[in-house]
């Protein structure tokens, strides 16, 4: 499956809707009919990252796809607690206002997977599906340094905007080299959709900086070990096998922490953004999981 826009007609035809939840504006798409699925993207992507999955599922499922605060068409709100736990509460209200909490399946990727777990502990969904995401007690080698620089380095926003214009930097471990197995995609459509908008707008880059700091809340991350045991929903993992950020061995140990762990599906030739590297394979696995969920 390619990432050309004409391959995702259901997603692209859906209007961007807007809601304000407790003073926080959230843009979202609501696509398709059937049992509801909530897709939560990771930093710095937005809802567009799930477009191929939504198009594969929209004929049979209702897909609710927000741009989380600081990404896509949702602005960051300064002075607010917008860590993973707080964002879970906002998203829960958004979904409730759409009348979609009943029978909900939650899908989360990367930092969106942190929000997904806090949300699953709150609302007892029908199922939880996690793509490569943060692991309690584990810090990827670059995470502490990157967060500290984003928080404390004077002029960080301007520096990051310049760095991200370089293909070499973008493809390096210091950039996004560890996130995608396919570096042609990284410097192609992924860059077009998620990186270039940051390099063209100081405001958007600073929103992304603030979002990065907030979602990498170490205390809320490590608290997820206890949260996992409070999640009653059956839980599946779909994991990029070659991810250097969240290694498979640690992910398997995390999977065992859940109350009802189900399948752990490994996707070859895929890293952190497993659904970007291999959208067909991920859509197929997700469809199989949903069929099993709704057969019960």
PDB file of C-alpha atoms in Angstrom:
ATOM      1  CA  UNK A   1       0.000   0.000   0.000  1.00  0.00           C
ATOM      2  CA  UNK A   2       1.438   3.396  -0.941  1.00  0.00           C
ATOM      3  CA  UNK A   3       0.925   6.638   0.936  1.00  0.00           C
ATOM      4  CA  UNK A   4      -0.400   8.643  -2.009  1.00  0.00           C
ATOM      5  CA  UNK A   5      -3.477  10.592  -0.984  1.00  0.00           C
ATOM      6  CA  UNK A   6      -5.655   8.986  -3.655  1.00  0.00           C
ATOM      7  CA  UNK A   7      -5.293   5.622  -1.879  1.00  0.00           C
ATOM      8  CA  UNK A   8      -7.207   6.857   1.209  1.00  0.00           C
ATOM      9  CA  UNK A   9     -10.490   8.258  -0.150  1.00  0.00           C
ATOM     10  CA  UNK A  10     -12.578   7.522   2.971  1.00  0.00           C
ATOM     11  CA  UNK A  11     -10.159   9.339   5.263  1.00  0.00           C
ATOM     12  CA  UNK A  12      -9.516  12.228   2.884  1.00  0.00           C
ATOM     13  CA  UNK A  13     -13.229  12.808   2.259  1.00  0.00           C
ATOM     14  CA  UNK A  14     -14.011  13.082   5.966  1.00  0.00           C
ATOM     15  CA  UNK A  15     -14.206  16.712   7.117  1.00  0.00           C
ATOM     16  CA  UNK A  16     -11.999  17.887   9.948  1.00  0.00           C
ATOM     17  CA  UNK A  17     -14.315  18.580  12.876  1.00  0.00           C
ATOM     18  CA  UNK A  18     -13.491  20.625  15.953  1.00  0.00           C
ATOM     19  CA  UNK A  19     -14.450  20.419  19.605  1.00  0.00           C
ATOM     20  CA  UNK A  20     -13.320  22.333  22.663  1.00  0.00           C
ATOM     21  CA  UNK A  21     -12.966  20.088  25.698  1.00  0.00           C
ATOM     22  CA  UNK A  22     -12.354  21.867  29.009  1.00  0.00           C
ATOM     23  CA  UNK A  23     -10.835  24.798  27.141  1.00  0.00           C
ATOM     24  CA  UNK A  24      -8.601  22.630  24.923  1.00  0.00           C
ATOM     25  CA  UNK A  25      -9.384  22.692  21.167  1.00  0.00           C
ATOM     26  CA  UNK A  26      -9.181  19.292  19.469  1.00  0.00           C
ATOM     27  CA  UNK A  27      -9.484  18.646  15.743  1.00  0.00           C
ATOM     28  CA  UNK A  28     -10.668  15.201  14.702  1.00  0.00           C
ATOM     29  CA  UNK A  29     -12.153  13.083  11.947  1.00  0.00           C
ATOM     30  CA  UNK A  30     -15.098  10.712  12.381  1.00  0.00           C
ATOM     31  CA  UNK A  31     -15.110   8.214   9.513  1.00  0.00           C
ATOM     32  CA  UNK A  32     -17.263   5.194   8.706  1.00  0.00           C
ATOM     33  CA  UNK A  33     -20.053   3.263  10.382  1.00  0.00           C
ATOM     34  CA  UNK A  34     -20.135   0.362  12.808  1.00  0.00           C
ATOM     35  CA  UNK A  35     -18.482  -0.427  16.144  1.00  0.00           C
ATOM     36  CA  UNK A  36     -16.267   2.512  17.180  1.00  0.00           C
ATOM     37  CA  UNK A  37     -12.471   2.569  17.092  1.00  0.00           C
ATOM     38  CA  UNK A  38     -10.435   5.414  18.584  1.00  0.00           C
ATOM     39  CA  UNK A  39      -6.982   5.958  17.017  1.00  0.00           C
ATOM     40  CA  UNK A  40      -4.403   7.863  19.106  1.00  0.00           C
ATOM     41  CA  UNK A  41      -1.273   8.979  17.206  1.00  0.00           C
ATOM     42  CA  UNK A  42       2.193   9.425  18.684  1.00  0.00           C
ATOM     43  CA  UNK A  43       4.519  12.404  18.657  1.00  0.00           C
ATOM     44  CA  UNK A  44       5.007  14.281  16.319  1.00  0.00           C
ATOM     45  CA  UNK A  45       2.447  12.689  13.997  1.00  0.00           C
ATOM     46  CA  UNK A  46      -1.264  13.468  13.815  1.00  0.00           C
ATOM     47  CA  UNK A  47      -4.362  11.595  12.714  1.00  0.00           C
ATOM     48  CA  UNK A  48      -3.176  11.409   9.105  1.00  0.00           C
ATOM     49  CA  UNK A  49      -0.684   8.727  10.097  1.00  0.00           C
ATOM     50  CA  UNK A  50      -3.600   6.270  10.367  1.00  0.00           C
ATOM     51  CA  UNK A  51      -5.201   7.100   7.003  1.00  0.00           C
ATOM     52  CA  UNK A  52      -4.505   3.705   5.319  1.00  0.00           C
ATOM     53  CA  UNK A  53      -5.790   1.803   8.366  1.00  0.00           C
ATOM     54  CA  UNK A  54      -8.919   3.935   8.519  1.00  0.00           C
ATOM     55  CA  UNK A  55      -9.604   3.390   4.830  1.00  0.00           C
ATOM     56  CA  UNK A  56      -9.265  -0.367   5.244  1.00  0.00           C
ATOM     57  CA  UNK A  57     -11.666  -0.409   8.212  1.00  0.00           C
ATOM     58  CA  UNK A  58     -14.168   2.411   7.560  1.00  0.00           C
ATOM     59  CA  UNK A  59     -16.573   0.255   5.496  1.00  0.00           C
ATOM     60  CA  UNK A  60     -17.278  -1.807   8.652  1.00  0.00           C
ATOM     61  CA  UNK A  61     -16.159   0.324  11.610  1.00  0.00           C
ATOM     62  CA  UNK A  62     -16.551   3.874  12.840  1.00  0.00           C
ATOM     63  CA  UNK A  63     -13.064   5.405  13.147  1.00  0.00           C
ATOM     64  CA  UNK A  64     -12.558   8.436  15.413  1.00  0.00           C
ATOM     65  CA  UNK A  65      -9.155   9.981  14.772  1.00  0.00           C
ATOM     66  CA  UNK A  66      -8.085  13.077  16.742  1.00  0.00           C
ATOM     67  CA  UNK A  67      -5.086  15.292  16.267  1.00  0.00           C
ATOM     68  CA  UNK A  68      -3.776  15.409  19.821  1.00  0.00           C
ATOM     69  CA  UNK A  69      -2.818  18.776  21.380  1.00  0.00           C
ATOM     70  CA  UNK A  70       0.228  20.329  19.723  1.00  0.00           C
ATOM     71  CA  UNK A  71      -0.020  18.227  16.532  1.00  0.00           C
ATOM     72  CA  UNK A  72      -1.794  18.542  13.207  1.00  0.00           C
ATOM     73  CA  UNK A  73      -4.684  20.960  13.478  1.00  0.00           C
ATOM     74  CA  UNK A  74      -4.894  20.909  17.300  1.00  0.00           C
ATOM     75  CA  UNK A  75      -3.039  23.750  18.973  1.00  0.00           C
ATOM     76  CA  UNK A  76      -1.122  23.469  22.222  1.00  0.00           C
ATOM     77  CA  UNK A  77      -2.608  25.312  25.200  1.00  0.00           C
ATOM     78  CA  UNK A  78       0.058  26.855  27.390  1.00  0.00           C
ATOM     79  CA  UNK A  79      -0.283  26.703  31.126  1.00  0.00           C
ATOM     80  CA  UNK A  80      -2.321  23.472  31.093  1.00  0.00           C
ATOM     81  CA  UNK A  81      -1.440  20.015  32.314  1.00  0.00           C
ATOM     82  CA  UNK A  82      -1.469  18.058  29.063  1.00  0.00           C
ATOM     83  CA  UNK A  83       0.495  14.993  30.056  1.00  0.00           C
ATOM     84  CA  UNK A  84      -0.710  11.510  29.056  1.00  0.00           C
ATOM     85  CA  UNK A  85      -3.137  11.164  31.959  1.00  0.00           C
ATOM     86  CA  UNK A  86      -4.743  14.564  31.354  1.00  0.00           C
ATOM     87  CA  UNK A  87      -4.991  13.963  27.610  1.00  0.00           C
ATOM     88  CA  UNK A  88      -6.731  10.648  28.309  1.00  0.00           C
ATOM     89  CA  UNK A  89      -9.426  12.518  30.240  1.00  0.00           C
ATOM     90  CA  UNK A  90      -9.870  14.992  27.367  1.00  0.00           C
ATOM     91  CA  UNK A  91     -10.146  12.245  24.777  1.00  0.00           C
ATOM     92  CA  UNK A  92     -12.610  10.326  26.930  1.00  0.00           C
ATOM     93  CA  UNK A  93     -14.891  13.367  26.987  1.00  0.00           C
ATOM     94  CA  UNK A  94     -14.507  13.830  23.235  1.00  0.00           C
ATOM     95  CA  UNK A  95     -15.533  10.227  22.565  1.00  0.00           C
ATOM     96  CA  UNK A  96     -18.385  10.414  25.076  1.00  0.00           C
ATOM     97  CA  UNK A  97     -19.734  13.542  23.397  1.00  0.00           C
ATOM     98  CA  UNK A  98     -19.681  11.622  20.108  1.00  0.00           C
ATOM     99  CA  UNK A  99     -21.720   8.824  21.704  1.00  0.00           C
ATOM    100  CA  UNK A 100     -18.974   6.288  21.001  1.00  0.00           C
ATOM    101  CA  UNK A 101     -17.813   5.007  24.409  1.00  0.00           C
ATOM    102  CA  UNK A 102     -19.922   1.829  24.239  1.00  0.00           C
ATOM    103  CA  UNK A 103     -18.104  -1.081  22.605  1.00  0.00           C
ATOM    104  CA  UNK A 104     -15.053   1.128  21.997  1.00  0.00           C
ATOM    105  CA  UNK A 105     -11.754  -0.295  20.775  1.00  0.00           C
ATOM    106  CA  UNK A 106      -8.716   1.892  21.484  1.00  0.00           C
ATOM    107  CA  UNK A 107      -5.658   1.837  19.216  1.00  0.00           C
ATOM    108  CA  UNK A 108      -2.533   3.727  20.310  1.00  0.00           C
ATOM    109  CA  UNK A 109       0.868   4.277  18.731  1.00  0.00           C
ATOM    110  CA  UNK A 110       4.059   5.603  20.376  1.00  0.00           C
ATOM    111  CA  UNK A 111       3.176   8.329  22.923  1.00  0.00           C
ATOM    112  CA  UNK A 112      -0.456   7.881  21.872  1.00  0.00           C
ATOM    113  CA  UNK A 113      -0.100   4.412  23.375  1.00  0.00           C
ATOM    114  CA  UNK A 114       0.584   5.994  26.762  1.00  0.00           C
ATOM    115  CA  UNK A 115      -2.624   8.017  26.495  1.00  0.00           C
ATOM    116  CA  UNK A 116      -4.446   4.895  25.309  1.00  0.00           C
ATOM    117  CA  UNK A 117      -3.477   2.988  28.455  1.00  0.00           C
ATOM    118  CA  UNK A 118      -4.526   5.746  30.843  1.00  0.00           C
ATOM    119  CA  UNK A 119      -7.800   5.956  28.932  1.00  0.00           C
ATOM    120  CA  UNK A 120      -8.362   2.183  28.960  1.00  0.00           C
ATOM    121  CA  UNK A 121      -8.034   2.185  32.748  1.00  0.00           C
ATOM    122  CA  UNK A 122     -10.709   4.898  32.909  1.00  0.00           C
ATOM    123  CA  UNK A 123     -13.374   3.678  30.518  1.00  0.00           C
ATOM    124  CA  UNK A 124     -13.064  -0.150  30.234  1.00  0.00           C
ATOM    125  CA  UNK A 125     -13.079  -0.446  26.421  1.00  0.00           C
ATOM    126  CA  UNK A 126     -14.053  -3.537  24.468  1.00  0.00           C
ATOM    127  CA  UNK A 127     -10.405  -3.989  23.408  1.00  0.00           C
ATOM    128  CA  UNK A 128      -7.020  -2.274  23.494  1.00  0.00           C
ATOM    129  CA  UNK A 129      -4.474  -2.524  20.666  1.00  0.00           C
ATOM    130  CA  UNK A 130      -1.008  -1.045  21.099  1.00  0.00           C
ATOM    131  CA  UNK A 131       1.603  -0.433  18.449  1.00  0.00           C
ATOM    132  CA  UNK A 132       5.226   0.271  19.469  1.00  0.00           C
ATOM    133  CA  UNK A 133       4.996   2.513  22.526  1.00  0.00           C
ATOM    134  CA  UNK A 134       6.751   3.612  25.709  1.00  0.00           C
ATOM    135  CA  UNK A 135       7.694   0.961  28.269  1.00  0.00           C
ATOM    136  CA  UNK A 136       7.631   1.674  32.028  1.00  0.00           C
ATOM    137  CA  UNK A 137      11.104   1.715  33.556  1.00  0.00           C
ATOM    138  CA  UNK A 138      12.769   1.938  30.123  1.00  0.00           C
ATOM    139  CA  UNK A 139      14.288   5.027  28.555  1.00  0.00           C
ATOM    140  CA  UNK A 140      15.467   4.835  24.980  1.00  0.00           C
ATOM    141  CA  UNK A 141      19.090   6.038  24.777  1.00  0.00           C
ATOM    142  CA  UNK A 142      18.164   9.399  23.256  1.00  0.00           C
ATOM    143  CA  UNK A 143      14.984  10.134  25.224  1.00  0.00           C
ATOM    144  CA  UNK A 144      16.424  11.694  28.386  1.00  0.00           C
ATOM    145  CA  UNK A 145      18.861  13.871  26.444  1.00  0.00           C
ATOM    146  CA  UNK A 146      16.277  14.956  23.871  1.00  0.00           C
ATOM    147  CA  UNK A 147      13.733  15.905  26.537  1.00  0.00           C
ATOM    148  CA  UNK A 148      16.321  17.829  28.564  1.00  0.00           C
ATOM    149  CA  UNK A 149      17.454  19.776  25.495  1.00  0.00           C
ATOM    150  CA  UNK A 150      13.871  20.553  24.488  1.00  0.00           C
ATOM    151  CA  UNK A 151      13.149  21.840  27.982  1.00  0.00           C
ATOM    152  CA  UNK A 152      16.285  23.735  28.893  1.00  0.00           C
ATOM    153  CA  UNK A 153      18.352  24.646  25.810  1.00  0.00           C
ATOM    154  CA  UNK A 154      17.897  28.333  24.903  1.00  0.00           C
ATOM    155  CA  UNK A 155      16.742  28.720  21.309  1.00  0.00           C
ATOM    156  CA  UNK A 156      15.904  25.025  20.990  1.00  0.00           C
ATOM    157  CA  UNK A 157      12.890  25.634  18.748  1.00  0.00           C
ATOM    158  CA  UNK A 158      14.916  27.555  16.160  1.00  0.00           C
ATOM    159  CA  UNK A 159      17.755  25.036  16.309  1.00  0.00           C
ATOM    160  CA  UNK A 160      15.377  22.112  15.767  1.00  0.00           C
ATOM    161  CA  UNK A 161      13.724  23.839  12.817  1.00  0.00           C
ATOM    162  CA  UNK A 162      17.105  24.187  11.087  1.00  0.00           C
ATOM    163  CA  UNK A 163      18.236  20.648  11.882  1.00  0.00           C
ATOM    164  CA  UNK A 164      15.070  19.051  10.549  1.00  0.00           C
ATOM    165  CA  UNK A 165      15.549  20.604   7.112  1.00  0.00           C
ATOM    166  CA  UNK A 166      18.571  18.325   6.615  1.00  0.00           C
ATOM    167  CA  UNK A 167      17.962  14.856   5.119  1.00  0.00           C
ATOM    168  CA  UNK A 168      21.170  13.674   6.750  1.00  0.00           C
ATOM    169  CA  UNK A 169      20.089  14.802  10.213  1.00  0.00           C
ATOM    170  CA  UNK A 170      16.537  13.535   9.739  1.00  0.00           C
ATOM    171  CA  UNK A 171      17.839  10.049   8.850  1.00  0.00           C
ATOM    172  CA  UNK A 172      20.352   9.944  11.710  1.00  0.00           C
ATOM    173  CA  UNK A 173      19.804   8.372  15.154  1.00  0.00           C
ATOM    174  CA  UNK A 174      19.683  11.903  16.581  1.00  0.00           C
ATOM    175  CA  UNK A 175      16.810  12.716  14.234  1.00  0.00           C
ATOM    176  CA  UNK A 176      14.192  10.170  13.172  1.00  0.00           C
ATOM    177  CA  UNK A 177      16.446   7.449  11.787  1.00  0.00           C
ATOM    178  CA  UNK A 178      15.286   4.912  14.367  1.00  0.00           C
ATOM    179  CA  UNK A 179      11.588   5.443  13.760  1.00  0.00           C
ATOM    180  CA  UNK A 180      11.195   3.989  10.261  1.00  0.00           C
ATOM    181  CA  UNK A 181      12.899   1.075   8.540  1.00  0.00           C
ATOM    182  CA  UNK A 182      12.173   2.666   5.171  1.00  0.00           C
ATOM    183  CA  UNK A 183      14.268   5.845   5.024  1.00  0.00           C
ATOM    184  CA  UNK A 184      12.870   6.696   1.604  1.00  0.00           C
ATOM    185  CA  UNK A 185       9.548   7.112   3.376  1.00  0.00           C
ATOM    186  CA  UNK A 186      11.224   9.116   6.129  1.00  0.00           C
ATOM    187  CA  UNK A 187      12.585  11.725   3.726  1.00  0.00           C
ATOM    188  CA  UNK A 188       9.513  11.423   1.489  1.00  0.00           C
ATOM    189  CA  UNK A 189       5.859  11.348   2.513  1.00  0.00           C
ATOM    190  CA  UNK A 190       6.530  11.147   6.271  1.00  0.00           C
ATOM    191  CA  UNK A 191       8.613  14.289   6.037  1.00  0.00           C
ATOM    192  CA  UNK A 192       5.995  15.988   3.857  1.00  0.00           C
ATOM    193  CA  UNK A 193       3.190  15.272   6.297  1.00  0.00           C
ATOM    194  CA  UNK A 194       4.785  15.652   9.713  1.00  0.00           C
ATOM    195  CA  UNK A 195       8.224  17.272   9.595  1.00  0.00           C
ATOM    196  CA  UNK A 196       8.024  20.012   6.955  1.00  0.00           C
ATOM    197  CA  UNK A 197       5.062  21.753   8.658  1.00  0.00           C
ATOM    198  CA  UNK A 198       7.231  22.109  11.765  1.00  0.00           C
ATOM    199  CA  UNK A 199      10.173  23.584   9.869  1.00  0.00           C
ATOM    200  CA  UNK A 200       7.939  26.206   8.251  1.00  0.00           C
ATOM    201  CA  UNK A 201       6.317  27.530  11.427  1.00  0.00           C
ATOM    202  CA  UNK A 202       8.013  28.604  14.638  1.00  0.00           C
ATOM    203  CA  UNK A 203       4.659  28.361  16.417  1.00  0.00           C
ATOM    204  CA  UNK A 204       4.047  24.775  15.308  1.00  0.00           C
ATOM    205  CA  UNK A 205       7.582  23.727  16.169  1.00  0.00           C
ATOM    206  CA  UNK A 206       7.253  25.261  19.619  1.00  0.00           C
ATOM    207  CA  UNK A 207       3.887  23.533  20.087  1.00  0.00           C
ATOM    208  CA  UNK A 208       5.600  20.255  19.182  1.00  0.00           C
ATOM    209  CA  UNK A 209       8.425  21.011  21.636  1.00  0.00           C
ATOM    210  CA  UNK A 210       5.980  21.614  24.477  1.00  0.00           C
ATOM    211  CA  UNK A 211       4.019  18.502  23.565  1.00  0.00           C
ATOM    212  CA  UNK A 212       7.188  16.387  23.547  1.00  0.00           C
ATOM    213  CA  UNK A 213       8.117  17.564  27.042  1.00  0.00           C
ATOM    214  CA  UNK A 214       4.612  16.973  28.394  1.00  0.00           C
ATOM    215  CA  UNK A 215       3.988  13.499  26.973  1.00  0.00           C
ATOM    216  CA  UNK A 216       7.375  12.232  28.169  1.00  0.00           C
ATOM    217  CA  UNK A 217       6.315  12.519  31.789  1.00  0.00           C
ATOM    218  CA  UNK A 218       8.530   9.915  33.435  1.00  0.00           C
ATOM    219  CA  UNK A 219       6.344   9.537  36.539  1.00  0.00           C
ATOM    220  CA  UNK A 220       3.224   8.952  34.462  1.00  0.00           C
ATOM    221  CA  UNK A 221       5.124   6.559  32.218  1.00  0.00           C
ATOM    222  CA  UNK A 222       6.433   4.450  35.078  1.00  0.00           C
ATOM    223  CA  UNK A 223       3.018   4.456  36.792  1.00  0.00           C
ATOM    224  CA  UNK A 224       1.724   2.493  33.805  1.00  0.00           C
ATOM    225  CA  UNK A 225       3.076  -0.737  35.319  1.00  0.00           C
ATOM    226  CA  UNK A 226       0.280  -0.506  37.880  1.00  0.00           C
ATOM    227  CA  UNK A 227      -2.199   0.829  35.309  1.00  0.00           C
ATOM    228  CA  UNK A 228      -1.622  -2.244  33.118  1.00  0.00           C
ATOM    229  CA  UNK A 229      -3.000  -4.449  35.906  1.00  0.00           C
ATOM    230  CA  UNK A 230      -6.110  -2.272  36.147  1.00  0.00           C
ATOM    231  CA  UNK A 231      -6.945  -2.596  32.442  1.00  0.00           C
ATOM    232  CA  UNK A 232      -9.544  -5.332  32.087  1.00  0.00           C
ATOM    233  CA  UNK A 233      -9.848  -5.152  28.297  1.00  0.00           C
ATOM    234  CA  UNK A 234      -8.214  -7.853  26.185  1.00  0.00           C
ATOM    235  CA  UNK A 235      -4.976  -6.350  24.933  1.00  0.00           C
ATOM    236  CA  UNK A 236      -3.084  -7.008  21.715  1.00  0.00           C
ATOM    237  CA  UNK A 237       0.337  -5.717  20.629  1.00  0.00           C
ATOM    238  CA  UNK A 238       1.306  -5.104  16.987  1.00  0.00           C
ATOM    239  CA  UNK A 239       5.030  -4.412  17.085  1.00  0.00           C
ATOM    240  CA  UNK A 240       7.686  -3.440  14.573  1.00  0.00           C
ATOM    241  CA  UNK A 241      10.330  -6.137  14.952  1.00  0.00           C
ATOM    242  CA  UNK A 242      13.305  -3.874  14.174  1.00  0.00           C
ATOM    243  CA  UNK A 243      12.490  -1.023  16.570  1.00  0.00           C
ATOM    244  CA  UNK A 244      15.640   0.181  18.417  1.00  0.00           C
ATOM    245  CA  UNK A 245      13.598   2.578  20.574  1.00  0.00           C
ATOM    246  CA  UNK A 246      11.251   0.070  22.230  1.00  0.00           C
ATOM    247  CA  UNK A 247      12.898  -3.363  21.839  1.00  0.00           C
ATOM    248  CA  UNK A 248      10.826  -6.496  21.354  1.00  0.00           C
ATOM    249  CA  UNK A 249      12.219  -8.270  24.443  1.00  0.00           C
ATOM    250  CA  UNK A 250      11.118  -5.432  26.730  1.00  0.00           C
ATOM    251  CA  UNK A 251       7.791  -5.155  24.931  1.00  0.00           C
ATOM    252  CA  UNK A 252       7.083  -8.844  25.548  1.00  0.00           C
ATOM    253  CA  UNK A 253       7.740  -8.382  29.276  1.00  0.00           C
ATOM    254  CA  UNK A 254       5.363  -5.399  29.288  1.00  0.00           C
ATOM    255  CA  UNK A 255       2.688  -7.392  27.438  1.00  0.00           C
ATOM    256  CA  UNK A 256       2.669  -9.913  30.294  1.00  0.00           C
ATOM    257  CA  UNK A 257       1.774  -7.161  32.795  1.00  0.00           C
ATOM    258  CA  UNK A 258      -1.749  -6.770  31.397  1.00  0.00           C
ATOM    259  CA  UNK A 259      -4.732  -8.494  32.973  1.00  0.00           C
ATOM    260  CA  UNK A 260      -5.845 -10.110  29.705  1.00  0.00           C
ATOM    261  CA  UNK A 261      -2.907 -10.190  27.267  1.00  0.00           C
ATOM    262  CA  UNK A 262      -3.827 -11.638  23.887  1.00  0.00           C
ATOM    263  CA  UNK A 263      -1.724 -11.764  20.717  1.00  0.00           C
ATOM    264  CA  UNK A 264       1.718 -10.249  20.250  1.00  0.00           C
ATOM    265  CA  UNK A 265       2.124  -9.773  16.519  1.00  0.00           C
ATOM    266  CA  UNK A 266       5.560  -8.959  15.116  1.00  0.00           C
ATOM    267  CA  UNK A 267       5.807  -7.080  11.824  1.00  0.00           C
ATOM    268  CA  UNK A 268       8.989  -7.514   9.799  1.00  0.00           C
ATOM    269  CA  UNK A 269      10.856  -4.606   8.179  1.00  0.00           C
ATOM    270  CA  UNK A 270       9.243  -2.143  10.589  1.00  0.00           C
ATOM    271  CA  UNK A 271      10.392   0.063  13.447  1.00  0.00           C
ATOM    272  CA  UNK A 272       8.670   2.482  15.822  1.00  0.00           C
ATOM    273  CA  UNK A 273       6.026   3.708  13.366  1.00  0.00           C
ATOM    274  CA  UNK A 274       5.113   0.163  12.397  1.00  0.00           C
ATOM    275  CA  UNK A 275       1.915   1.237  10.605  1.00  0.00           C
ATOM    276  CA  UNK A 276       3.881   3.700   8.453  1.00  0.00           C
ATOM    277  CA  UNK A 277       6.475   1.105   7.441  1.00  0.00           C
ATOM    278  CA  UNK A 278       3.978  -1.697   6.799  1.00  0.00           C
ATOM    279  CA  UNK A 279       0.408  -0.356   6.542  1.00  0.00           C
ATOM    280  CA  UNK A 280      -0.952  -3.408   4.713  1.00  0.00           C
ATOM    281  CA  UNK A 281       0.376  -5.865   7.285  1.00  0.00           C
ATOM    282  CA  UNK A 282      -0.822  -3.767  10.223  1.00  0.00           C
ATOM    283  CA  UNK A 283      -4.275  -3.226   8.674  1.00  0.00           C
ATOM    284  CA  UNK A 284      -4.586  -6.981   8.159  1.00  0.00           C
ATOM    285  CA  UNK A 285      -3.647  -7.765  11.749  1.00  0.00           C
ATOM    286  CA  UNK A 286      -5.967  -5.079  13.084  1.00  0.00           C
ATOM    287  CA  UNK A 287      -8.856  -6.367  10.970  1.00  0.00           C
ATOM    288  CA  UNK A 288      -8.282  -9.889  12.291  1.00  0.00           C
ATOM    289  CA  UNK A 289      -8.221  -8.635  15.891  1.00  0.00           C
ATOM    290  CA  UNK A 290     -11.421  -6.636  15.444  1.00  0.00           C
ATOM    291  CA  UNK A 291     -13.173  -9.618  13.896  1.00  0.00           C
ATOM    292  CA  UNK A 292     -12.221 -11.685  16.937  1.00  0.00           C
ATOM    293  CA  UNK A 293     -13.310  -8.945  19.350  1.00  0.00           C
ATOM    294  CA  UNK A 294     -16.728  -8.542  17.793  1.00  0.00           C
ATOM    295  CA  UNK A 295     -17.299 -12.260  17.426  1.00  0.00           C
ATOM    296  CA  UNK A 296     -17.448 -12.583  21.228  1.00  0.00           C
TER     297      UNK A 296
END
